[in-house]
mmCIF file of C-alpha atoms in Angstrom:
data_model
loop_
_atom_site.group_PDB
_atom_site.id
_atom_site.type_symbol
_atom_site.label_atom_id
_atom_site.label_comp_id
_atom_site.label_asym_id
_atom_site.label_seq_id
_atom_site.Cartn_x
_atom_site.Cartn_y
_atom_site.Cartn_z
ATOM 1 C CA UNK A 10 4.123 47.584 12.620
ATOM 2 C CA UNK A 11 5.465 46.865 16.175
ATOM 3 C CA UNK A 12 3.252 43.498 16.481
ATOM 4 C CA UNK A 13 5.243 41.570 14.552
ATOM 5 C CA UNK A 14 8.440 42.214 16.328
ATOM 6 C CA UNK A 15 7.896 40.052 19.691
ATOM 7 C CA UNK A 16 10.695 38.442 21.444
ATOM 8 C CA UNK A 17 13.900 36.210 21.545
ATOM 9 C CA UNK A 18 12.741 32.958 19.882
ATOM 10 C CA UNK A 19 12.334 29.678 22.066
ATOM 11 C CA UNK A 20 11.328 27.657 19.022
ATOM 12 C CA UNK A 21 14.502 28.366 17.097
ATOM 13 C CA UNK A 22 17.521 25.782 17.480
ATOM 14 C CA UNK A 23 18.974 24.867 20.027
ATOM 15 C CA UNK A 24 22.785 25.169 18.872
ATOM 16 C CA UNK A 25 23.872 26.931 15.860
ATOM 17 C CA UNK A 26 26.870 25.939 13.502
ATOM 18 C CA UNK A 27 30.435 26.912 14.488
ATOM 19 C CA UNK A 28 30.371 29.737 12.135
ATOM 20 C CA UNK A 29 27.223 31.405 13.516
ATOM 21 C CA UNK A 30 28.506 30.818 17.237
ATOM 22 C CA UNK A 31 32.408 32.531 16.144
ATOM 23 C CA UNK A 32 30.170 35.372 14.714
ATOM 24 C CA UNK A 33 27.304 36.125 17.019
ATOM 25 C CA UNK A 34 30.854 36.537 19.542
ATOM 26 C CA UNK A 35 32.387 38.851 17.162
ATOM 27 C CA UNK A 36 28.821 40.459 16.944
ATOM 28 C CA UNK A 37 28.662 40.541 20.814
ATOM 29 C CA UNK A 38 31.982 42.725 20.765
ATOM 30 C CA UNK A 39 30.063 45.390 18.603
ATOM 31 C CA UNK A 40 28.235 46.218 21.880
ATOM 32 C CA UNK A 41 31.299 48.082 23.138
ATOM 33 C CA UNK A 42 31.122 50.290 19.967
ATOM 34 C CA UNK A 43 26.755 50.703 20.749
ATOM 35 C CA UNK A 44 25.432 48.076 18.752
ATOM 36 C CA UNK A 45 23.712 45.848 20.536
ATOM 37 C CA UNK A 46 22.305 42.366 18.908
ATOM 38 C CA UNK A 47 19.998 39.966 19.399
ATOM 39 C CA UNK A 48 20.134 36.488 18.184
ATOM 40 C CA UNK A 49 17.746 33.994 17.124
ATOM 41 C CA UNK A 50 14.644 36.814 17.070
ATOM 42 C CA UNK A 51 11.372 36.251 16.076
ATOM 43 C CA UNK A 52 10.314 38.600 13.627
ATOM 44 C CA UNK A 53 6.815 38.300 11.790
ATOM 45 C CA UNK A 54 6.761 34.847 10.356
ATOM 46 C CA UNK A 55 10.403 33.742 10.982
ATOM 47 C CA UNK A 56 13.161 34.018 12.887
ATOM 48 C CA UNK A 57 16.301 36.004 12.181
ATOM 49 C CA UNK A 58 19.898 34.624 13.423
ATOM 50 C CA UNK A 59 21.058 37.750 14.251
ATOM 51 C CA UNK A 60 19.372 41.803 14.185
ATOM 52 C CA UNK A 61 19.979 44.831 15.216
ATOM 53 C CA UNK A 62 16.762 46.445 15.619
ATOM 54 C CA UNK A 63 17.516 49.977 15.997
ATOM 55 C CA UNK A 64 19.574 49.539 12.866
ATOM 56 C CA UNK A 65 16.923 47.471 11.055
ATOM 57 C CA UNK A 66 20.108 45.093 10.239
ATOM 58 C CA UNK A 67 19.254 41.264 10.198
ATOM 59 C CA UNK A 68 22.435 38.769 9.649
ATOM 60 C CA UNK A 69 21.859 35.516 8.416
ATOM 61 C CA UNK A 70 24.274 32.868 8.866
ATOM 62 C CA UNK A 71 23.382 30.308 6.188
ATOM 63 C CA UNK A 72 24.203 26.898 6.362
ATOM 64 C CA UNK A 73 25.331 24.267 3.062
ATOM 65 C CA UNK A 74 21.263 23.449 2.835
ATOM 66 C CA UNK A 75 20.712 26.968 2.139
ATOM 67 C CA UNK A 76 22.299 25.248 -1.303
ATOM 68 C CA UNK A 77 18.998 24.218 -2.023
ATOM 69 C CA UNK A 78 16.479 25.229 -4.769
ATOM 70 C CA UNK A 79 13.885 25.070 -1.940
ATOM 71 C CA UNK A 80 15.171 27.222 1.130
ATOM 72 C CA UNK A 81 16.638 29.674 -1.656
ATOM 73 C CA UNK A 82 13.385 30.432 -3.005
ATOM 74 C CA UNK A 83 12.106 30.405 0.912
ATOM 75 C CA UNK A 84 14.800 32.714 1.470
ATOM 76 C CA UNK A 85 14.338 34.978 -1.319
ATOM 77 C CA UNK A 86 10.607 35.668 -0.486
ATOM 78 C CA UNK A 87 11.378 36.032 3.306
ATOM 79 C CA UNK A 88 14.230 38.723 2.536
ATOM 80 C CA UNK A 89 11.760 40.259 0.089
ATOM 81 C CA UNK A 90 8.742 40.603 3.257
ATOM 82 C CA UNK A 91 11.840 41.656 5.059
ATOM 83 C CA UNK A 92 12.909 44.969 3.135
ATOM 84 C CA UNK A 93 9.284 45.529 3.039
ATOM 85 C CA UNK A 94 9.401 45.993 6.674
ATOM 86 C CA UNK A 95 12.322 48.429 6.588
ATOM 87 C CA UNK A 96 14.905 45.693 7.201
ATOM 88 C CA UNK A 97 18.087 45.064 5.741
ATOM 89 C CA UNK A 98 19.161 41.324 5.412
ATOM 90 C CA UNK A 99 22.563 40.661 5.329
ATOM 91 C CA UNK A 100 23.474 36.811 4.108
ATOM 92 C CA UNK A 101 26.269 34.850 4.969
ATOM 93 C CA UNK A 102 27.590 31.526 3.827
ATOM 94 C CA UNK A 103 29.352 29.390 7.156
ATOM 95 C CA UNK A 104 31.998 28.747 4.214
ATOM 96 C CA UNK A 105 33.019 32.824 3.926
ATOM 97 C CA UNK A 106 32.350 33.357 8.145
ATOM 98 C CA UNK A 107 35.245 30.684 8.800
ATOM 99 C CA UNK A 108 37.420 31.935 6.346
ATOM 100 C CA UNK A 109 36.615 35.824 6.061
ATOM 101 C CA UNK A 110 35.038 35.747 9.541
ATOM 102 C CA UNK A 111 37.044 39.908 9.871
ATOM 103 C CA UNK A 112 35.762 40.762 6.373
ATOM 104 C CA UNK A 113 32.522 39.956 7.023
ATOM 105 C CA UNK A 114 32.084 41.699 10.659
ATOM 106 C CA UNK A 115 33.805 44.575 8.898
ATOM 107 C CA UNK A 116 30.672 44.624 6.436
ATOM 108 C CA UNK A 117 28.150 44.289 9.074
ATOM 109 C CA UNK A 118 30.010 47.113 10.932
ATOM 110 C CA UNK A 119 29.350 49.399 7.863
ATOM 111 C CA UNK A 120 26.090 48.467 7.155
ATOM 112 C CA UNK A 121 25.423 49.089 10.926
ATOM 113 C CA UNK A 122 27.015 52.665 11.047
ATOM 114 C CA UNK A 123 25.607 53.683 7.601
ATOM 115 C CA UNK A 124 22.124 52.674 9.249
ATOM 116 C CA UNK A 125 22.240 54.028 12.531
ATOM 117 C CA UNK A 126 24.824 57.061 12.313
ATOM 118 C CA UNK A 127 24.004 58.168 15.330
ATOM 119 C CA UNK A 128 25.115 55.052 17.343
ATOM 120 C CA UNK A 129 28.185 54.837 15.085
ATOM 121 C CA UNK A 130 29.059 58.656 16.480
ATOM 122 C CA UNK A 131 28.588 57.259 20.190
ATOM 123 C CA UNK A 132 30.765 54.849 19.227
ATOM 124 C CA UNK A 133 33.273 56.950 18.316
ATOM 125 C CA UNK A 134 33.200 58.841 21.838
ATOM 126 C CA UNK A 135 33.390 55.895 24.023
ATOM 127 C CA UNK A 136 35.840 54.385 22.089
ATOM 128 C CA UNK A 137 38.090 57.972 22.534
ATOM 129 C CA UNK A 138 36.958 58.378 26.373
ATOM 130 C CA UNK A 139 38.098 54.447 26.880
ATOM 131 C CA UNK A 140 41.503 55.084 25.081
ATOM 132 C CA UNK A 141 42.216 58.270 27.601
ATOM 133 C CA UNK A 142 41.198 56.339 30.340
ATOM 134 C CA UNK A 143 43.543 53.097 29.143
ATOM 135 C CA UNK A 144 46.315 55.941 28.500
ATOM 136 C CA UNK A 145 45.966 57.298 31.708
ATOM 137 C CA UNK A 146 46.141 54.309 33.751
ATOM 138 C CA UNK A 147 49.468 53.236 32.002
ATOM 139 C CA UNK A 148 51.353 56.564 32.588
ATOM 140 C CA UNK A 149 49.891 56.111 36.208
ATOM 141 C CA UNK A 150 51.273 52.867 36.328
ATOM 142 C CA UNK A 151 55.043 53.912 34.803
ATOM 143 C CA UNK A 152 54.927 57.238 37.109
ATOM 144 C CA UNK A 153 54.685 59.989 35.216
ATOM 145 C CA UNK A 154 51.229 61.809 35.636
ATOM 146 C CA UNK A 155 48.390 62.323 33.447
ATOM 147 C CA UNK A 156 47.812 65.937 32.055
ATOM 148 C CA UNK A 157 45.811 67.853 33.725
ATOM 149 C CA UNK A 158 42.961 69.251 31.449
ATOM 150 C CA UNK A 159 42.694 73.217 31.685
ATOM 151 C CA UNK A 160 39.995 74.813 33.694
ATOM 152 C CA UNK A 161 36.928 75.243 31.682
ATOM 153 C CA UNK A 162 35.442 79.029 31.515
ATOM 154 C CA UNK A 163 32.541 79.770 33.708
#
C-alpha cells in the first residue's frame, strides 16, 4: 500500500489559483493545532492539492474547468480509487474558498479531528499550555505574578 504514496510532486504546477494559495495558508496554520499538510503530493496516479496523510484527508481546490463534463468524470473515478485507498477527498470550488474561505477550513478542521482524534486531543493541550504561557507573560508584563502551581505529591 505504501508504494504508491512517494513524495511532494515536481511535475505538478507551478503556481496555484489565489484561492488554493489563501487556503493551503489557512491550512499551514492547522500545524499549530498538529495537523500538518502537504501540498501538491503525488499519490498513486495523481496528485492531490492538499493531504493530510496521517488523517487520510485530501483537499482539492477545484478550479472553473473542473466545470467540465470531462475532468468531472476524471474526477469522479480518481475520488472513487481514492476512498478505495482509505482516503477521504474533500472538494472545493475557488468560487466557495474566496467567499466561505472560514467555512470551509472549519470543515476540513472537522473532517481532520473526526479522522485523527488523537491529533485533535494534542491539539487541544498545546493550544491550553500556549494560552497559560500567553497568560503568564501578560500578568508578568502588568506586574502582578503568575500563580504558583501547588507542589505535586511524591
Amino acid at each position: 500500500m505504501v508504494e504508491y504514496l512517494t513524495a511532494p510532486s515536481r511535475d505538478g504546477p507551478d503556481f496555484q489559483s489565489e484561492a488554493a494559495e489563501n487556503l493551503w495558508t489557512q491550512l499551514a496554520r492547522f500545524k499549530t493545532l498538529g495537523y500538518h499538510s502537504c501540498r501538491q503530493f503525488s499519490i498513486g496516479p495523481s496528485v492531490a492539492n492538499f493531504v493530510r496523510l496521517k488523517a487520510r484527508v485530501i483537499v482539492e481546490a477545484d478550479g472553473e474547468q473542473y466545470a467540465q463534463n470531462d475532468a468531472q468524470r476524471h474526477d469522479r473515478e480518481r475520488d472513487a480509487w481514492l476512498r478505495s485507498e482509505g482516503f477521504v477527498v474533500l472538494r472545493y470550488g475557488n468560487v466557495d474558498i474566496r467567499r466561505n474561505l472560514e467555512s470551509v477550513c472549519q470543515g476540513i478542521l472537522a473532517a481532520l479531528k473526526e479522522r485523527c482524534p488523537v491529533a485533535s486531543m494534542v491539539a487541544d493541550l498545546a493550544f491550553e499550555v500556549r494560552l497559560r504561557k500567553q497568560n503568564e507573560k501578560l500578568m508578568r508584563e502588568n506586574g502582578a505574578h503568575p500563580p504558583t502551581r501547588p507542589a505535586q505529591p511524591r
